[in-house]
C-alpha cells in the first residue's frame, strides 16, 4: 500500500546525518516504522533514570531541552533543534536515560525504532563512524574529547561555571587590516566605513605587526601630537599579543589582564610569526560569558537577523535565572528584562522596516499591551501588541492600513521566531482590528468607555495598559489624552472595572486555607495569576484611571504613586506594591522551575515559610478590595 | 402465497466484514482522552454532491496519546466510473493514472477494518462521513456508528472569547496559517489527513490549557 506520510517523513530525514548516508529504499523502510510524537510545551519525553525506550528521537519542529538533575539543581545540557538527534546513546550502551528530555516549546518529534535502524544500518561503516564522532563531540569535557579512547563517556557537565569558562571564545574572523605603509587617515577611513573600533597593521606576509584602536586615534591624532598623514607604524600599539584560535574564555581573560590589552590577535599557529586570522576584544569575551545585560543590549542593537536575536534573548533568560538566585530586587530585574524586551522589539521593527519596499507612508507608534505594557513580563509570554498610525486622507487610508498590516505581519512573525508566542486571542498588530489610525483608536476607546459591556471589560486589562515602544510617541500620548477626556465625562466604566477587581475572592478561605482550583488539570493547585496578581493589577488600573494618573503602567509603581497622592491610604498602597512584587517574583521562580508561565502552584511543593510569605501577601488584597467596594459603591 | 400484513421485511443478513466492524463497538469501554484511538481521515472526491459525486481516495492516520504511528496509516485510491475533469487540478488523481486503484467495495472493507471503533476526526468531518455513508448505502448497509469530531468546530471553540462571535468559516488552509503547520502535500487525502491530525493535536492542547477537557467537549 502506498504510504504518503512515510514519504513525507523520508523527505525530512534524508537531509540529516546519519540518515543522509542511507539509500532511499533503506531510509523509506525506516520512515515507514516511525512514530510521530506531538509534545506540548513542558511535556516530558523521558526522565533521567527511566528505562530506555525502544526508540531514539529526531526533532522535526520545535525544540527539546536535555537537562541533568544534580543534587542542587537542574543543569541544562543542550537544546535540540530541528534535525538534531537525541536519546540514542542509552540504547546503544543499554543503560537507563541519563538526562531529562522535555519539550522546550511546542514540538513534533519523530521516534525511530532502534531495531529497525540497526538492522538497516548495521554494516554501514560511515554511519557507525558518524555516531561515534557525534557522541564524542557531545562529551562536553574538552580535554577528554580527543584523548579518551572511551567514546561513550557521558556528556555530563560537572560544573556549569567551569564549562562556561573552558569553552573556546568566538572571535571575529577576517578582521580589518592595513599595511605598515598606510597613513593614519587611510586607516581611520577604513575603520569608519566598516564601523569597527580597531584595525590590525600587517606586513606583506599578513603577519600582525601592530594595532590601532579608537583610543590611539583619540590620544595621538585628535590631540594634534601626530598629523593625520603620519604612517600607521608610528602610532600603532606594538607588539600585538597573539593567541591560537581554540583559546578558552578563561585564557582570553587572563591574557588581557596580564598584558593590559583589550585586543588579542588570533593567528594560524598562535605565535607572532604566523598569519592573522582573527581578532578578539573585551566585548567578545564578555559576550562568550553571556550574562551581562550591557553586552546583551549591545548585541541586540547589532543583530542583523531574527535568528541572532533569538539566541541573544535566550541569554537573557539565563541572566534572569541567575538574578533570581542571587536575590536581586525584583524592581531592578524587571527593569532590565523589560529593557531587553523593548530593545528586541525595537530591533525587530527596524529589521522589518527594511524588508518593506518603501519607508512608512505616515508616522506610526508600535505599542505593547497587557503585561508587556505594564513592564511586568519576565518570562516569555504571548505577544500582545498593537499599532497606531497617523490619520490620513480617505483615499490613502486603505493603502496606508495595508502597508502597516504587512509590516506588523513581519514583526509578529519575527517576534514569534524569537520566542514570543502568537497571542491565542490575536491581540496583535497584524490583526486588522488592532492596527488602526489614531482617530479610529480614539473612537474605539470611547466606545469601550461609553458602551461598557463584558467584552470591553475583558479588553480593558489588555488595552488600557498600553505602552509606546517604537516610532512616534506623540501618537500614543494623544490617544492617552483622549481616553482621559472621555473617562472624565463618564464614570460607568469605573463601576464595571471595580466589579471586575473584586470579583475574584480573597485567596484565603474561611479557615485561612488556600483556595485552590477544585477541578481540571490543575486541581489542588493555586492559580497565583488569577487569584492574587489580577486583583492587584485590576485595582491599580482602576485607581490610577479614576485619579487621572497617566503614563504609569507598572502595577507596583502605580501603587507607589497612589501612596503619594492619597496619604490617608499610604500604608495600604505601599503594602500592595510590595505584595505585588513579591507575588510576581514567586510566579517567575515557579515558571523557571517548571518551564512554564508559573501560573499554577502546587501547594505541597512549598515550604512552610513560603506558604506564610504568600499568605502575608494576601492581606492587602482583601483590604484593597474593601476600599474599592466602598469607593465605587459596589454593594454585592 | 397468502398475503400477511404482519410479515416482517426479510431481515437483511449483514456481511461478515460489517458484522466484525459492528462488534468492535459492543464491548468497548469508555476510555479517557489519552487512551482513545483517534482516526483522522480525509477523502478526495469528484465534487461536493453527496449523491452524484464519488470518493476517489481515502487517507487516514491513527493516533493514541499524541503519537501518530506511520506504519498504521491508511491510503487507498478508488476506481470510479464518475470522473470530473475540473476537479483534477485540485486532487491530482487522473482517471487512468499510475496509482494502484481498487474498487469501491474493497476500499470500504479495508476502511472499516482500519477504523474499528476509533473516534473519527476530520476537517468538516460531516461531509467525509456522509460520503462514506453513501458508499455504505450503495452496498445496502447501515451508516457508520463511530463518534466523530470536526476540527473546524474545535478550532472555533479554542478561539478567545473576544472573537467567539465571528461567524467565520475556517478552511484547512486557515488552520495551517494560524497554527503554523506546513502545507506541503495539501490536497492529497493522506497529506490532508496528516495536516488535520497535527491541527487536531495543537487545538487539543490549546483547549486543554484553558479548561478541564472532557470528551463530551469535543463532540458536537
PDB file of C-alpha atoms in Angstrom, chain B:
ATOM      1  CA  UNK B   1     -48.781 -17.179  -1.299  1.00  0.00           C
ATOM      2  CA  UNK B   2     -51.044 -15.584   1.205  1.00  0.00           C
ATOM      3  CA  UNK B   3     -50.505 -12.015   1.925  1.00  0.00           C
ATOM      4  CA  UNK B   4     -49.613 -11.348   5.530  1.00  0.00           C
ATOM      5  CA  UNK B   5     -49.752  -7.833   6.954  1.00  0.00           C
ATOM      6  CA  UNK B   6     -47.543  -8.752   9.804  1.00  0.00           C
ATOM      7  CA  UNK B   7     -44.871 -10.419   7.854  1.00  0.00           C
ATOM      8  CA  UNK B   8     -41.639  -8.704   8.711  1.00  0.00           C
ATOM      9  CA  UNK B   9     -39.472  -7.389   5.991  1.00  0.00           C
ATOM     10  CA  UNK B  10     -36.976 -10.068   5.400  1.00  0.00           C
ATOM     11  CA  UNK B  11     -34.198  -9.422   7.867  1.00  0.00           C
ATOM     12  CA  UNK B  12     -31.159  -8.406   5.976  1.00  0.00           C
ATOM     13  CA  UNK B  13     -28.104 -10.515   6.613  1.00  0.00           C
ATOM     14  CA  UNK B  14     -25.139  -8.282   7.097  1.00  0.00           C
ATOM     15  CA  UNK B  15     -21.872  -9.412   5.507  1.00  0.00           C
ATOM     16  CA  UNK B  16     -19.054 -10.742   7.651  1.00  0.00           C
ATOM     17  CA  UNK B  17     -16.827  -7.660   7.384  1.00  0.00           C
ATOM     18  CA  UNK B  18     -19.591  -5.357   8.534  1.00  0.00           C
ATOM     19  CA  UNK B  19     -20.509  -7.567  11.475  1.00  0.00           C
ATOM     20  CA  UNK B  20     -16.901  -7.577  12.521  1.00  0.00           C
ATOM     21  CA  UNK B  21     -16.871  -3.790  12.353  1.00  0.00           C
ATOM     22  CA  UNK B  22     -20.061  -3.505  14.396  1.00  0.00           C
ATOM     23  CA  UNK B  23     -18.916  -5.986  17.008  1.00  0.00           C
ATOM     24  CA  UNK B  24     -15.987  -3.760  17.902  1.00  0.00           C
ATOM     25  CA  UNK B  25     -18.480  -1.363  19.475  1.00  0.00           C
ATOM     26  CA  UNK B  26     -20.254  -3.914  21.621  1.00  0.00           C
ATOM     27  CA  UNK B  27     -17.854  -4.304  24.474  1.00  0.00           C
ATOM     28  CA  UNK B  28     -15.923  -1.090  24.027  1.00  0.00           C
ATOM     29  CA  UNK B  29     -15.337   0.601  27.365  1.00  0.00           C
ATOM     30  CA  UNK B  30     -15.205   4.329  27.808  1.00  0.00           C
ATOM     31  CA  UNK B  31     -11.603   5.470  27.736  1.00  0.00           C
ATOM     32  CA  UNK B  32     -10.077   8.788  28.797  1.00  0.00           C
ATOM     33  CA  UNK B  33      -8.838  11.047  26.001  1.00  0.00           C
ATOM     34  CA  UNK B  34      -5.216   9.986  26.304  1.00  0.00           C
ATOM     35  CA  UNK B  35      -6.100   6.337  25.686  1.00  0.00           C
ATOM     36  CA  UNK B  36      -8.645   6.874  22.976  1.00  0.00           C
ATOM     37  CA  UNK B  37      -7.723   5.875  19.450  1.00  0.00           C
ATOM     38  CA  UNK B  38      -8.457   8.675  17.011  1.00  0.00           C
ATOM     39  CA  UNK B  39      -8.525   8.124  13.275  1.00  0.00           C
ATOM     40  CA  UNK B  40      -8.002  11.357  11.413  1.00  0.00           C
ATOM     41  CA  UNK B  41      -9.162  10.977   7.827  1.00  0.00           C
ATOM     42  CA  UNK B  42      -9.856  12.846   4.660  1.00  0.00           C
ATOM     43  CA  UNK B  43     -11.451  11.948   1.340  1.00  0.00           C
ATOM     44  CA  UNK B  44     -10.717  13.382  -2.068  1.00  0.00           C
ATOM     45  CA  UNK B  45     -13.899  13.443  -4.120  1.00  0.00           C
ATOM     46  CA  UNK B  46     -15.073  14.371  -7.577  1.00  0.00           C
ATOM     47  CA  UNK B  47     -17.159  17.162  -6.075  1.00  0.00           C
ATOM     48  CA  UNK B  48     -19.401  18.265  -3.259  1.00  0.00           C
ATOM     49  CA  UNK B  49     -22.638  16.494  -4.091  1.00  0.00           C
ATOM     50  CA  UNK B  50     -23.402  13.621  -1.752  1.00  0.00           C
ATOM     51  CA  UNK B  51     -25.458  11.765  -4.338  1.00  0.00           C
ATOM     52  CA  UNK B  52     -23.704  12.465  -7.608  1.00  0.00           C
ATOM     53  CA  UNK B  53     -20.081  12.648  -6.604  1.00  0.00           C
ATOM     54  CA  UNK B  54     -17.741   9.827  -5.734  1.00  0.00           C
ATOM     55  CA  UNK B  55     -14.796   9.256  -3.436  1.00  0.00           C
ATOM     56  CA  UNK B  56     -11.500   8.977  -5.331  1.00  0.00           C
ATOM     57  CA  UNK B  57      -9.198   8.345  -2.400  1.00  0.00           C
ATOM     58  CA  UNK B  58      -9.226   7.987   1.365  1.00  0.00           C
ATOM     59  CA  UNK B  59      -6.257   8.853   3.536  1.00  0.00           C
ATOM     60  CA  UNK B  60      -6.093   8.350   7.277  1.00  0.00           C
ATOM     61  CA  UNK B  61      -3.687   8.293  10.176  1.00  0.00           C
ATOM     62  CA  UNK B  62      -4.362   6.960  13.630  1.00  0.00           C
ATOM     63  CA  UNK B  63      -3.157   8.418  16.880  1.00  0.00           C
ATOM     64  CA  UNK B  64      -3.164   7.472  20.532  1.00  0.00           C
ATOM     65  CA  UNK B  65      -1.810   9.685  23.284  1.00  0.00           C
ATOM     66  CA  UNK B  66      -0.395  12.317  20.924  1.00  0.00           C
ATOM     67  CA  UNK B  67       1.556   9.751  18.925  1.00  0.00           C
ATOM     68  CA  UNK B  68       0.966   9.084  15.238  1.00  0.00           C
ATOM     69  CA  UNK B  69       2.205   5.709  14.137  1.00  0.00           C
ATOM     70  CA  UNK B  70       3.318   5.991  10.498  1.00  0.00           C
ATOM     71  CA  UNK B  71       3.123   2.260   9.941  1.00  0.00           C
ATOM     72  CA  UNK B  72      -0.518   2.308  10.917  1.00  0.00           C
ATOM     73  CA  UNK B  73      -1.697   4.819   8.352  1.00  0.00           C
ATOM     74  CA  UNK B  74      -4.233   4.226   5.637  1.00  0.00           C
ATOM     75  CA  UNK B  75      -4.271   5.223   1.999  1.00  0.00           C
ATOM     76  CA  UNK B  76      -6.363   3.901  -0.883  1.00  0.00           C
ATOM     77  CA  UNK B  77      -7.200   5.104  -4.369  1.00  0.00           C
ATOM     78  CA  UNK B  78     -10.526   4.062  -5.806  1.00  0.00           C
ATOM     79  CA  UNK B  79     -11.625   3.217  -9.368  1.00  0.00           C
ATOM     80  CA  UNK B  80     -14.712   5.265 -10.175  1.00  0.00           C
ATOM     81  CA  UNK B  81     -16.860   5.483 -13.305  1.00  0.00           C
ATOM     82  CA  UNK B  82     -17.778   9.039 -12.427  1.00  0.00           C
ATOM     83  CA  UNK B  83     -14.961  11.334 -13.330  1.00  0.00           C
ATOM     84  CA  UNK B  84     -14.835  15.105 -13.412  1.00  0.00           C
ATOM     85  CA  UNK B  85     -12.004  16.704 -15.273  1.00  0.00           C
ATOM     86  CA  UNK B  86     -12.499  20.024 -13.478  1.00  0.00           C
ATOM     87  CA  UNK B  87     -11.518  18.667 -10.047  1.00  0.00           C
ATOM     88  CA  UNK B  88      -8.322  17.003 -11.276  1.00  0.00           C
ATOM     89  CA  UNK B  89      -6.224  20.146 -10.728  1.00  0.00           C
ATOM     90  CA  UNK B  90      -7.272  20.058  -7.043  1.00  0.00           C
ATOM     91  CA  UNK B  91      -6.618  16.450  -6.089  1.00  0.00           C
ATOM     92  CA  UNK B  92      -4.265  15.456  -8.911  1.00  0.00           C
ATOM     93  CA  UNK B  93      -5.785  11.990  -9.324  1.00  0.00           C
ATOM     94  CA  UNK B  94      -6.051  11.016 -13.001  1.00  0.00           C
ATOM     95  CA  UNK B  95      -8.718   8.660 -14.270  1.00  0.00           C
ATOM     96  CA  UNK B  96      -6.173   6.303 -15.766  1.00  0.00           C
ATOM     97  CA  UNK B  97      -3.236   7.384 -13.637  1.00  0.00           C
ATOM     98  CA  UNK B  98      -0.394   5.207 -12.437  1.00  0.00           C
ATOM     99  CA  UNK B  99      -1.815   4.831  -8.941  1.00  0.00           C
ATOM    100  CA  UNK B 100      -2.861   1.314  -7.945  1.00  0.00           C
ATOM    101  CA  UNK B 101      -6.619   1.579  -7.653  1.00  0.00           C
ATOM    102  CA  UNK B 102      -9.098  -0.750  -6.064  1.00  0.00           C
ATOM    103  CA  UNK B 103     -12.873  -0.894  -6.390  1.00  0.00           C
ATOM    104  CA  UNK B 104     -15.165   0.978  -4.052  1.00  0.00           C
ATOM    105  CA  UNK B 105     -16.352  -2.055  -2.109  1.00  0.00           C
ATOM    106  CA  UNK B 106     -12.828  -3.280  -1.461  1.00  0.00           C
ATOM    107  CA  UNK B 107     -11.854   0.216  -0.239  1.00  0.00           C
ATOM    108  CA  UNK B 108     -14.857   0.232   2.072  1.00  0.00           C
ATOM    109  CA  UNK B 109     -13.941  -3.160   3.548  1.00  0.00           C
ATOM    110  CA  UNK B 110     -10.375  -2.037   4.199  1.00  0.00           C
ATOM    111  CA  UNK B 111     -11.521   1.258   5.679  1.00  0.00           C
ATOM    112  CA  UNK B 112     -13.965  -0.378   8.114  1.00  0.00           C
ATOM    113  CA  UNK B 113     -11.295  -2.817   9.172  1.00  0.00           C
ATOM    114  CA  UNK B 114      -8.890   0.045   9.728  1.00  0.00           C
ATOM    115  CA  UNK B 115     -11.105   2.413  11.698  1.00  0.00           C
ATOM    116  CA  UNK B 116     -12.686  -0.168  14.018  1.00  0.00           C
ATOM    117  CA  UNK B 117     -14.360   1.716  16.860  1.00  0.00           C
ATOM    118  CA  UNK B 118     -11.984   4.681  16.793  1.00  0.00           C
ATOM    119  CA  UNK B 119     -13.239   8.231  17.106  1.00  0.00           C
ATOM    120  CA  UNK B 120     -13.187   9.766  13.640  1.00  0.00           C
ATOM    121  CA  UNK B 121     -11.645  13.192  13.234  1.00  0.00           C
ATOM    122  CA  UNK B 122     -11.714  15.362  10.142  1.00  0.00           C
ATOM    123  CA  UNK B 123     -11.881  18.917   8.956  1.00  0.00           C
ATOM    124  CA  UNK B 124     -15.615  19.476   8.429  1.00  0.00           C
ATOM    125  CA  UNK B 125     -15.853  15.777   9.030  1.00  0.00           C
ATOM    126  CA  UNK B 126     -19.599  15.692   8.401  1.00  0.00           C
ATOM    127  CA  UNK B 127     -19.005  15.700   4.664  1.00  0.00           C
ATOM    128  CA  UNK B 128     -16.442  12.887   4.707  1.00  0.00           C
ATOM    129  CA  UNK B 129     -18.616  10.748   6.974  1.00  0.00           C
ATOM    130  CA  UNK B 130     -21.567  11.311   4.632  1.00  0.00           C
ATOM    131  CA  UNK B 131     -19.506  10.303   1.608  1.00  0.00           C
ATOM    132  CA  UNK B 132     -18.573   7.033   3.342  1.00  0.00           C
ATOM    133  CA  UNK B 133     -22.213   6.536   4.363  1.00  0.00           C
ATOM    134  CA  UNK B 134     -23.214   6.922   0.721  1.00  0.00           C
ATOM    135  CA  UNK B 135     -20.834   4.091  -0.183  1.00  0.00           C
ATOM    136  CA  UNK B 136     -22.395   2.021   2.599  1.00  0.00           C
ATOM    137  CA  UNK B 137     -25.847   2.839   1.262  1.00  0.00           C
ATOM    138  CA  UNK B 138     -24.883   1.810  -2.272  1.00  0.00           C
ATOM    139  CA  UNK B 139     -23.890  -1.507  -0.742  1.00  0.00           C
ATOM    140  CA  UNK B 140     -27.175  -1.718   1.199  1.00  0.00           C
ATOM    141  CA  UNK B 141     -25.512  -1.344   4.571  1.00  0.00           C
ATOM    142  CA  UNK B 142     -26.290   0.860   7.603  1.00  0.00           C
ATOM    143  CA  UNK B 143     -24.381   4.056   8.398  1.00  0.00           C
ATOM    144  CA  UNK B 144     -21.122   4.396  10.283  1.00  0.00           C
ATOM    145  CA  UNK B 145     -21.570   4.301  14.046  1.00  0.00           C
ATOM    146  CA  UNK B 146     -18.265   5.884  15.123  1.00  0.00           C
ATOM    147  CA  UNK B 147     -18.287   9.126  17.057  1.00  0.00           C
ATOM    148  CA  UNK B 148     -16.838  11.985  15.073  1.00  0.00           C
ATOM    149  CA  UNK B 149     -15.079  15.252  15.799  1.00  0.00           C
ATOM    150  CA  UNK B 150     -14.836  18.240  13.485  1.00  0.00           C
ATOM    151  CA  UNK B 151     -11.575  20.195  13.696  1.00  0.00           C
ATOM    152  CA  UNK B 152     -13.321  23.232  12.220  1.00  0.00           C
ATOM    153  CA  UNK B 153     -15.748  23.214  15.139  1.00  0.00           C
ATOM    154  CA  UNK B 154     -12.977  22.555  17.667  1.00  0.00           C
ATOM    155  CA  UNK B 155     -10.879  25.369  16.310  1.00  0.00           C
ATOM    156  CA  UNK B 156     -13.737  27.836  16.749  1.00  0.00           C
ATOM    157  CA  UNK B 157     -14.131  26.584  20.287  1.00  0.00           C
ATOM    158  CA  UNK B 158     -10.476  27.260  21.013  1.00  0.00           C
ATOM    159  CA  UNK B 159     -10.733  30.898  19.973  1.00  0.00           C
ATOM    160  CA  UNK B 160     -10.645  33.596  22.585  1.00  0.00           C
ATOM    161  CA  UNK B 161     -13.974  34.864  23.915  1.00  0.00           C
ATOM    162  CA  UNK B 162     -13.476  38.208  22.224  1.00  0.00           C
ATOM    163  CA  UNK B 163     -13.550  36.604  18.781  1.00  0.00           C
ATOM    164  CA  UNK B 164     -16.170  33.976  19.529  1.00  0.00           C
ATOM    165  CA  UNK B 165     -18.939  35.809  17.741  1.00  0.00           C
ATOM    166  CA  UNK B 166     -17.178  35.760  14.441  1.00  0.00           C
ATOM    167  CA  UNK B 167     -19.186  33.655  12.072  1.00  0.00           C
ATOM    168  CA  UNK B 168     -16.115  32.848  10.118  1.00  0.00           C
ATOM    169  CA  UNK B 169     -15.831  29.600   8.247  1.00  0.00           C
ATOM    170  CA  UNK B 170     -12.330  28.234   8.821  1.00  0.00           C
ATOM    171  CA  UNK B 171     -10.781  26.281   5.982  1.00  0.00           C
ATOM    172  CA  UNK B 172      -7.960  23.809   6.487  1.00  0.00           C
ATOM    173  CA  UNK B 173      -5.645  26.432   4.987  1.00  0.00           C
ATOM    174  CA  UNK B 174      -6.765  28.944   7.628  1.00  0.00           C
ATOM    175  CA  UNK B 175      -5.907  26.409  10.316  1.00  0.00           C
ATOM    176  CA  UNK B 176      -2.477  25.801   8.786  1.00  0.00           C
ATOM    177  CA  UNK B 177      -1.761  29.518   8.793  1.00  0.00           C
ATOM    178  CA  UNK B 178      -2.966  30.158  12.301  1.00  0.00           C
ATOM    179  CA  UNK B 179      -1.432  27.064  13.843  1.00  0.00           C
ATOM    180  CA  UNK B 180       1.800  27.286  11.811  1.00  0.00           C
ATOM    181  CA  UNK B 181       1.530  23.958  10.037  1.00  0.00           C
ATOM    182  CA  UNK B 182       3.466  23.398   6.835  1.00  0.00           C
ATOM    183  CA  UNK B 183       1.157  22.999   3.866  1.00  0.00           C
ATOM    184  CA  UNK B 184       3.225  20.589   1.793  1.00  0.00           C
ATOM    185  CA  UNK B 185       1.186  17.647   0.452  1.00  0.00           C
ATOM    186  CA  UNK B 186      -2.007  19.640   0.762  1.00  0.00           C
ATOM    187  CA  UNK B 187      -4.791  18.128  -1.368  1.00  0.00           C
ATOM    188  CA  UNK B 188      -3.803  14.544  -1.209  1.00  0.00           C
ATOM    189  CA  UNK B 189      -6.085  12.616   1.101  1.00  0.00           C
ATOM    190  CA  UNK B 190      -3.177  11.343   3.186  1.00  0.00           C
ATOM    191  CA  UNK B 191      -1.439  14.705   3.316  1.00  0.00           C
ATOM    192  CA  UNK B 192      -4.628  16.458   4.395  1.00  0.00           C
ATOM    193  CA  UNK B 193      -5.288  13.753   6.977  1.00  0.00           C
ATOM    194  CA  UNK B 194      -1.817  14.243   8.396  1.00  0.00           C
ATOM    195  CA  UNK B 195      -2.159  18.035   8.463  1.00  0.00           C
ATOM    196  CA  UNK B 196      -5.564  17.701  10.108  1.00  0.00           C
ATOM    197  CA  UNK B 197      -4.068  15.349  12.707  1.00  0.00           C
ATOM    198  CA  UNK B 198      -1.386  17.885  13.632  1.00  0.00           C
ATOM    199  CA  UNK B 199      -4.014  20.631  13.767  1.00  0.00           C
ATOM    200  CA  UNK B 200      -6.195  18.420  15.967  1.00  0.00           C
ATOM    201  CA  UNK B 201      -3.333  17.849  18.430  1.00  0.00           C
ATOM    202  CA  UNK B 202      -2.488  21.534  18.556  1.00  0.00           C
ATOM    203  CA  UNK B 203      -6.086  22.558  19.148  1.00  0.00           C
ATOM    204  CA  UNK B 204      -6.491  19.890  21.838  1.00  0.00           C
ATOM    205  CA  UNK B 205      -3.516  21.273  23.717  1.00  0.00           C
ATOM    206  CA  UNK B 206      -4.911  24.785  23.431  1.00  0.00           C
ATOM    207  CA  UNK B 207      -8.265  23.739  24.790  1.00  0.00           C
ATOM    208  CA  UNK B 208      -6.627  21.702  27.490  1.00  0.00           C
ATOM    209  CA  UNK B 209      -4.727  24.769  28.662  1.00  0.00           C
ATOM    210  CA  UNK B 210      -7.854  26.658  29.320  1.00  0.00           C
ATOM    211  CA  UNK B 211     -10.258  24.167  30.745  1.00  0.00           C
ATOM    212  CA  UNK B 212     -10.547  20.725  32.086  1.00  0.00           C
ATOM    213  CA  UNK B 213     -11.049  18.889  28.861  1.00  0.00           C
ATOM    214  CA  UNK B 214     -13.756  16.272  28.846  1.00  0.00           C
ATOM    215  CA  UNK B 215     -14.545  14.064  25.955  1.00  0.00           C
ATOM    216  CA  UNK B 216     -18.010  15.486  25.536  1.00  0.00           C
ATOM    217  CA  UNK B 217     -16.497  18.928  24.927  1.00  0.00           C
ATOM    218  CA  UNK B 218     -15.006  17.657  21.719  1.00  0.00           C
ATOM    219  CA  UNK B 219     -18.206  16.381  20.180  1.00  0.00           C
ATOM    220  CA  UNK B 220     -20.897  18.464  18.570  1.00  0.00           C
TER     221      UNK B 220
END
